Coordinates of N, CA, C and O in Angstrom, one line a residue:
M1 N 25.7 171.5 122.7 CA 26.6 170.5 123.0 C 27.0 169.9 121.7 O 26.3 169.4 120.8
T2 N 28.3 169.7 121.5 CA 28.8 169.0 120.3 C 29.1 167.6 120.5 O 29.7 167.3 121.6
T3 N 29.0 166.8 119.6 CA 29.2 165.4 119.7 C 30.4 165.0 118.6 O 30.3 165.6 117.6
T4 N 31.2 164.1 119.0 CA 32.2 163.7 118.0 C 31.5 162.8 116.9 O 30.8 161.9 117.3
P5 N 31.7 163.2 115.7 CA 31.1 162.3 114.6 C 31.5 160.8 114.8 O 32.7 160.5 115.0
S6 N 30.7 159.9 114.5 CA 31.0 158.5 114.7 C 31.9 158.0 113.6 O 32.7 157.0 113.9
K7 N 31.9 158.5 112.4 CA 32.8 158.0 111.4 C 33.3 159.2 110.6 O 32.7 160.2 110.4
N8 N 34.4 159.0 110.0 CA 35.2 159.9 109.1 C 34.9 159.5 107.7 O 35.4 158.4 107.4
I9 N 34.3 160.1 106.9 CA 34.0 159.7 105.5 C 34.6 160.6 104.5 O 34.8 161.8 104.6
L10 N 35.1 159.8 103.4 CA 35.6 160.4 102.3 C 34.8 160.1 101.0 O 34.6 158.9 100.9
I11 N 34.5 161.1 100.2 CA 33.7 160.9 98.9 C 34.6 161.2 97.7 O 35.0 162.5 97.7
I12 N 34.7 160.3 96.9 CA 35.5 160.6 95.6 C 34.5 160.4 94.4 O 34.1 159.3 94.2
D13 N 34.1 161.6 93.9 CA 33.1 161.4 92.8 C 33.3 162.6 91.8 O 33.5 163.8 92.2
N14 N 33.4 162.3 90.6 CA 33.7 163.4 89.6 C 32.6 164.2 89.4 O 32.7 165.3 88.8
D15 N 31.3 163.9 89.9 CA 30.2 164.8 89.8 C 30.1 165.6 91.1 O 29.7 165.0 92.1
L16 N 30.6 166.8 91.2 CA 30.7 167.6 92.4 C 29.3 167.8 93.0 O 29.1 167.8 94.3
A17 N 28.2 167.9 92.2 CA 26.9 168.1 92.9 C 26.6 166.9 93.6 O 26.0 166.9 94.7
L18 N 26.7 165.7 92.9 CA 26.4 164.4 93.7 C 27.2 164.3 94.9 O 26.8 163.8 96.0
A19 N 28.6 164.6 94.9 CA 29.5 164.4 95.9 C 29.0 165.4 97.1 O 28.9 164.9 98.3
F20 N 28.6 166.6 96.7 CA 28.2 167.6 97.8 C 26.9 167.0 98.5 O 26.8 167.1 99.7
E21 N 25.9 166.4 97.6 CA 24.7 166.0 98.2 C 25.0 164.7 99.1 O 24.3 164.6 100.1
L22 N 25.8 163.9 98.7 CA 26.1 162.7 99.5 C 26.8 163.2 100.9 O 26.4 162.7 101.9
S23 N 27.7 164.3 100.8 CA 28.3 164.6 101.9 C 27.3 165.3 102.9 O 27.3 165.1 104.2
R24 N 26.3 166.1 102.3 CA 25.3 166.6 103.2 C 24.5 165.5 103.9 O 24.1 165.6 105.1
K25 N 24.1 164.5 103.2 CA 23.3 163.3 103.8 C 24.2 162.6 104.9 O 23.6 162.3 106.0
V26 N 25.5 162.4 104.6 CA 26.4 161.8 105.6 C 26.4 162.6 106.8 O 26.3 162.2 108.0
K27 N 26.5 163.9 106.7 CA 26.7 164.9 107.8 C 25.4 164.9 108.6 O 25.4 165.0 109.8
A28 N 24.3 164.9 107.9 CA 23.0 164.8 108.5 C 22.8 163.5 109.5 O 22.0 163.6 110.4
L29 N 23.5 162.5 109.2 CA 23.5 161.3 109.9 C 24.5 161.3 111.1 O 24.6 160.4 111.8
G30 N 25.2 162.4 111.3 CA 26.2 162.6 112.3 C 27.6 162.2 112.1 O 28.3 162.0 113.1
H31 N 27.9 162.2 110.8 CA 29.3 161.8 110.5 C 30.1 163.0 110.0 O 29.5 164.0 109.4
A32 N 31.4 163.0 109.9 CA 32.2 164.0 109.3 C 32.3 163.5 107.9 O 32.5 162.3 107.6
A33 N 32.5 164.5 106.9 CA 32.6 164.1 105.6 C 33.3 165.1 104.7 O 33.3 166.4 105.0
R34 N 34.3 164.6 103.9 CA 35.0 165.4 102.9 C 34.7 164.9 101.6 O 34.5 163.7 101.5
F35 N 34.8 165.7 100.5 CA 34.7 165.1 99.2 C 35.7 165.8 98.2 O 36.1 167.0 98.5
T36 N 35.9 165.2 97.1 CA 36.7 165.6 96.1 C 36.2 165.0 94.7 O 35.4 164.1 94.8
N37 N 36.5 165.7 93.6 CA 36.1 165.2 92.4 C 37.2 164.6 91.5 O 37.0 164.5 90.2
N38 N 38.3 164.3 92.0 CA 39.2 163.6 91.2 C 40.1 162.6 92.1 O 40.2 162.8 93.3
S39 N 40.7 161.6 91.3 CA 41.2 160.4 92.1 C 42.6 160.9 92.7 O 42.9 160.5 93.8
S40 N 43.4 161.8 92.1 CA 44.7 162.2 92.7 C 44.3 163.0 94.0 O 45.1 162.6 95.0
E41 N 43.5 163.9 94.1 CA 43.1 164.5 95.3 C 42.4 163.5 96.3 O 42.7 163.6 97.5
G42 N 41.7 162.5 95.8 CA 41.1 161.5 96.7 C 42.3 160.7 97.3 O 42.2 160.5 98.6
F43 N 43.4 160.4 96.7 CA 44.5 159.8 97.3 C 45.0 160.6 98.4 O 45.3 160.1 99.6
K44 N 45.3 161.9 98.0 CA 45.9 162.8 99.0 C 45.0 162.8 100.2 O 45.4 162.8 101.4
L45 N 43.7 162.9 100.1 CA 42.8 163.1 101.2 C 42.7 161.9 102.1 O 42.6 161.8 103.3
A46 N 42.8 160.6 101.3 CA 42.7 159.4 102.0 C 44.0 159.3 103.0 O 43.8 158.9 104.1
Y47 N 45.1 159.6 102.5 CA 46.4 159.5 103.3 C 46.2 160.6 104.6 O 46.7 160.3 105.8
E48 N 45.8 161.7 104.2 CA 45.6 162.8 105.2 C 44.6 162.5 106.2 O 44.9 162.6 107.4
L49 N 43.4 162.0 105.9 CA 42.3 161.9 106.7 C 42.2 160.6 107.4 O 41.5 160.4 108.4
A50 N 42.7 159.5 106.9 CA 42.6 158.0 107.2 C 41.0 157.7 107.6 O 40.7 157.5 108.6
P51 N 40.3 157.9 106.5 CA 38.8 157.8 106.7 C 38.5 156.3 107.1 O 39.1 155.4 106.8
D52 N 37.3 156.2 107.8 CA 36.8 155.0 108.1 C 36.0 154.3 106.8 O 36.0 153.2 106.8
V53 N 35.5 155.3 106.1 CA 34.6 154.8 104.9 C 35.1 155.7 103.8 O 35.2 156.9 103.9
I54 N 35.2 155.1 102.6 CA 35.4 155.9 101.3 C 34.4 155.4 100.4 O 34.2 154.3 100.1
F55 N 33.5 156.4 99.9 CA 32.6 156.2 98.9 C 33.3 156.7 97.6 O 33.8 157.8 97.5
M56 N 33.3 155.8 96.6 CA 34.1 156.1 95.4 C 33.4 155.8 94.0 O 32.9 154.7 93.9
R57 N 33.2 156.7 93.2 CA 32.7 156.5 91.8 C 33.5 155.5 91.1 O 34.8 155.8 91.0
L58 N 32.9 154.5 90.4 CA 33.7 153.5 89.6 C 34.2 154.2 88.3 O 35.4 153.9 87.9
D59 N 33.4 155.0 87.6 CA 33.8 155.5 86.3 C 34.4 156.9 86.4 O 34.2 157.8 85.6
M60 N 35.4 157.0 87.2 CA 36.1 158.3 87.3 C 37.0 158.5 86.1 O 37.6 157.5 85.6
P61 N 37.2 159.7 85.6 CA 38.2 159.9 84.5 C 39.6 159.7 85.1 O 39.8 159.9 86.3
G62 N 40.6 159.4 84.4 CA 41.9 159.2 84.8 C 41.9 157.8 85.5 O 41.6 156.7 84.9
L63 N 42.4 157.7 86.7 CA 42.3 156.5 87.5 C 40.9 156.2 87.9 O 40.3 157.0 88.6
D64 N 40.4 155.1 87.4 CA 39.0 154.8 87.7 C 38.9 154.2 89.3 O 39.9 154.0 89.9
G65 N 37.7 154.0 89.7 CA 37.5 153.6 91.1 C 38.1 152.2 91.4 O 38.6 152.0 92.5
Y66 N 38.1 151.3 90.3 CA 38.6 150.0 90.5 C 40.1 150.1 90.8 O 40.7 149.5 91.8
T67 N 40.8 151.0 90.1 CA 42.3 151.1 90.3 C 42.6 151.7 91.6 O 43.4 151.3 92.3
V68 N 41.9 152.8 91.9 CA 42.1 153.4 93.2 C 41.9 152.4 94.4 O 42.6 152.3 95.3
A69 N 40.8 151.6 94.3 CA 40.5 150.7 95.3 C 41.6 149.6 95.5 O 42.0 149.3 96.6
R70 N 42.2 149.0 94.4 CA 43.2 148.2 94.4 C 44.4 148.7 95.0 O 45.1 148.1 95.8
I71 N 44.8 149.9 94.7 CA 45.9 150.6 95.3 C 45.8 150.8 96.8 O 46.7 150.4 97.6
L72 N 44.7 151.3 97.2 CA 44.4 151.5 98.7 C 44.4 150.2 99.4 O 45.0 150.0 100.5
R73 N 43.9 149.1 98.8 CA 43.8 147.9 99.5 C 45.2 147.2 99.7 O 45.3 146.3 100.4
S74 N 46.1 147.6 98.8 CA 47.4 147.0 98.8 C 48.3 147.6 100.0 O 49.4 147.1 100.4
E75 N 47.7 148.6 100.6 CA 48.4 149.3 101.7 C 47.7 148.9 103.1 O 46.5 149.0 103.3
P76 N 48.5 148.4 104.0 CA 48.0 147.9 105.3 C 47.2 149.0 106.0 O 46.1 148.6 106.7
R77 N 47.5 150.3 105.9 CA 46.8 151.3 106.6 C 45.3 151.4 106.2 O 44.6 152.0 106.9
F78 N 45.0 150.9 105.1 CA 43.6 151.0 104.6 C 42.9 149.6 104.6 O 41.8 149.5 104.2
A79 N 43.4 148.6 105.4 CA 42.9 147.4 105.5 C 41.5 147.4 106.2 O 40.6 146.6 105.8
A80 N 41.4 148.2 107.1 CA 40.1 148.2 107.9 C 39.1 149.3 107.3 O 38.0 149.6 107.8
T81 N 39.5 150.1 106.4 CA 38.7 151.2 105.7 C 37.6 150.5 104.8 O 37.9 149.6 103.9
L82 N 36.3 150.8 105.1 CA 35.3 150.3 104.3 C 35.2 151.1 102.9 O 35.2 152.3 102.9
L83 N 35.4 150.4 101.8 CA 35.3 150.9 100.5 C 34.0 150.7 99.9 O 33.5 149.4 99.8
V84 N 33.3 151.7 99.4 CA 31.8 151.6 98.9 C 31.9 152.1 97.4 O 32.2 153.3 97.1
A85 N 31.7 151.2 96.4 CA 31.7 151.7 95.1 C 30.4 152.3 94.8 O 29.3 152.0 95.4
M86 N 30.5 153.3 93.9 CA 29.1 154.0 93.5 C 29.2 154.0 91.9 O 30.2 154.2 91.3
S87 N 27.9 153.7 91.4 CA 27.8 153.8 90.0 C 26.4 154.3 89.6 O 25.5 154.2 90.4
E88 N 26.3 154.9 88.4 CA 25.0 155.4 87.9 C 24.2 154.3 87.1 O 23.0 154.2 87.1
Q89 N 25.0 153.3 86.7 CA 24.4 152.4 85.7 C 24.4 150.9 86.3 O 25.6 150.3 86.3
L90 N 23.4 150.5 86.7 CA 23.3 149.1 87.3 C 23.7 148.1 86.3 O 24.4 147.1 86.5
S91 N 23.4 148.3 84.9 CA 23.7 147.3 83.9 C 25.1 147.1 83.6 O 25.7 146.1 83.2
T92 N 26.0 148.1 84.0 CA 27.4 148.0 83.7 C 28.3 147.5 84.9 O 29.4 147.5 84.8
V93 N 27.7 147.3 86.0 CA 28.3 147.0 87.3 C 28.6 145.5 87.2 O 27.8 144.6 87.0
D94 N 29.9 145.2 87.4 CA 30.4 143.8 87.5 C 30.8 143.6 88.9 O 31.8 143.9 89.3
E95 N 29.8 142.9 89.6 CA 29.9 142.7 91.1 C 31.2 141.9 91.4 O 31.9 142.2 92.4
R96 N 31.6 141.0 90.5 CA 32.8 140.2 90.7 C 34.0 141.2 90.6 O 34.9 141.1 91.5
R97 N 34.1 142.0 89.7 CA 35.2 142.8 89.4 C 35.2 143.8 90.7 O 36.3 144.2 91.1
I98 N 34.1 144.3 91.1 CA 34.0 145.2 92.3 C 34.6 144.5 93.6 O 35.5 145.1 94.2
R99 N 34.3 143.3 93.9 CA 34.8 142.5 94.9 C 36.4 142.3 94.7 O 37.1 142.4 95.7
L100 N 36.8 142.0 93.5 CA 38.2 141.6 93.3 C 39.0 143.0 93.6 O 40.3 142.9 93.9
A101 N 38.4 144.1 93.2 CA 39.1 145.4 93.5 C 39.3 145.7 94.9 O 40.1 146.5 95.3
G102 N 38.4 145.1 95.7 CA 38.6 145.3 97.2 C 37.4 146.1 97.8 O 37.4 146.6 99.0
F103 N 36.3 146.5 97.0 CA 35.2 147.1 97.5 C 34.4 146.2 98.4 O 34.3 145.0 98.2
D104 N 33.7 146.8 99.4 CA 32.9 146.0 100.4 C 31.5 146.0 100.1 O 30.7 145.2 100.5
A105 N 31.1 147.1 99.3 CA 29.7 147.2 98.9 C 29.5 148.1 97.6 O 30.5 148.7 97.3
V106 N 28.3 148.2 97.0 CA 28.1 149.0 95.9 C 26.7 149.7 96.1 O 25.8 149.1 96.5
L107 N 26.7 151.0 95.8 CA 25.5 151.8 95.8 C 25.4 152.5 94.5 O 26.2 152.7 93.7
Y108 N 24.0 152.7 94.2 CA 23.8 153.4 92.9 C 23.4 154.9 93.1 O 22.7 155.1 94.1
V109 N 24.0 155.8 92.3 CA 23.7 157.2 92.5 C 22.5 157.7 91.8 O 22.3 157.1 90.6
P110 N 21.8 158.6 92.3 CA 22.1 159.2 93.6 C 21.7 158.4 94.7 O 20.7 157.7 94.7
V111 N 22.6 158.5 95.7 CA 22.4 157.6 97.0 C 21.3 158.2 97.8 O 21.3 159.4 98.1
D112 N 20.3 157.4 98.4 CA 19.2 157.9 99.2 C 19.8 157.6 100.6 O 20.5 156.7 100.9
G113 N 19.2 158.5 101.5 CA 19.5 158.3 103.0 C 19.3 157.0 103.6 O 20.1 156.5 104.3
P114 N 18.1 156.2 103.3 CA 17.9 154.9 103.8 C 18.9 154.0 103.3 O 19.3 153.0 104.1
E115 N 19.6 154.2 102.2 CA 20.7 153.1 101.8 C 21.8 153.5 102.5 O 22.7 152.5 102.6
L116 N 22.1 154.6 103.0 CA 23.3 155.0 103.7 C 23.5 154.4 105.1 O 24.6 154.0 105.5
E117 N 22.4 154.5 105.8 CA 22.5 154.0 107.2 C 23.0 152.6 107.4 O 23.9 152.4 108.3
P118 N 22.6 151.5 106.7 CA 23.2 150.2 107.0 C 24.7 150.2 106.5 O 25.4 149.5 107.2
I119 N 25.0 150.9 105.6 CA 26.4 150.9 105.1 C 27.2 151.6 106.2 O 28.4 151.1 106.6
L120 N 26.8 152.7 106.7 CA 27.5 153.4 107.8 C 27.6 152.7 109.1 O 28.5 153.0 109.9
R121 N 26.7 151.7 109.2 CA 26.8 150.9 110.5 C 27.8 149.8 110.4 O 28.2 149.2 111.4
R122 N 28.1 149.4 109.2 CA 29.1 148.4 109.0 C 30.5 148.6 109.4 O 30.9 149.7 109.3
E123 N 31.2 147.7 109.9 CA 32.6 147.7 110.2 C 33.3 146.6 109.3 O 32.7 145.5 109.2
R124 N 34.4 147.1 108.9 CA 35.3 146.2 108.1 C 36.4 145.7 109.0 O 37.1 146.5 109.7
T125 N 36.6 144.4 109.1 CA 37.7 143.9 109.8 C 38.8 143.5 108.8 O 38.7 142.9 107.7
A126 N 40.0 144.0 109.2 CA 41.1 143.9 108.3 C 41.6 142.5 108.2 O 41.3 141.5 108.9

């Protein structure tokens, strides 16, 4: 018997191995997941999939995660999308800048399963 995944997840991370691993963990929790390793493809997938949650690396080449988040937040269709920033370096994360860009949470990579569950239970109200 198949069940409908409870959330549609998009992962935008320039490290394909980490994006794949996060995708695997999200799917193991019963959610649908797609991933990409660049911002341009991330925009395309965001518009195509209308995800409930987007996990996004902050230090992406080209358009960084902060810029992508600000652009998505400027559009009403993404007002209820939960945006989760991802970073490898705790010391370089500016939580105020993350909030101002429109992110709802921040996780440090590699992301562990126990960290995912509370994030995926959250709902964002537009």
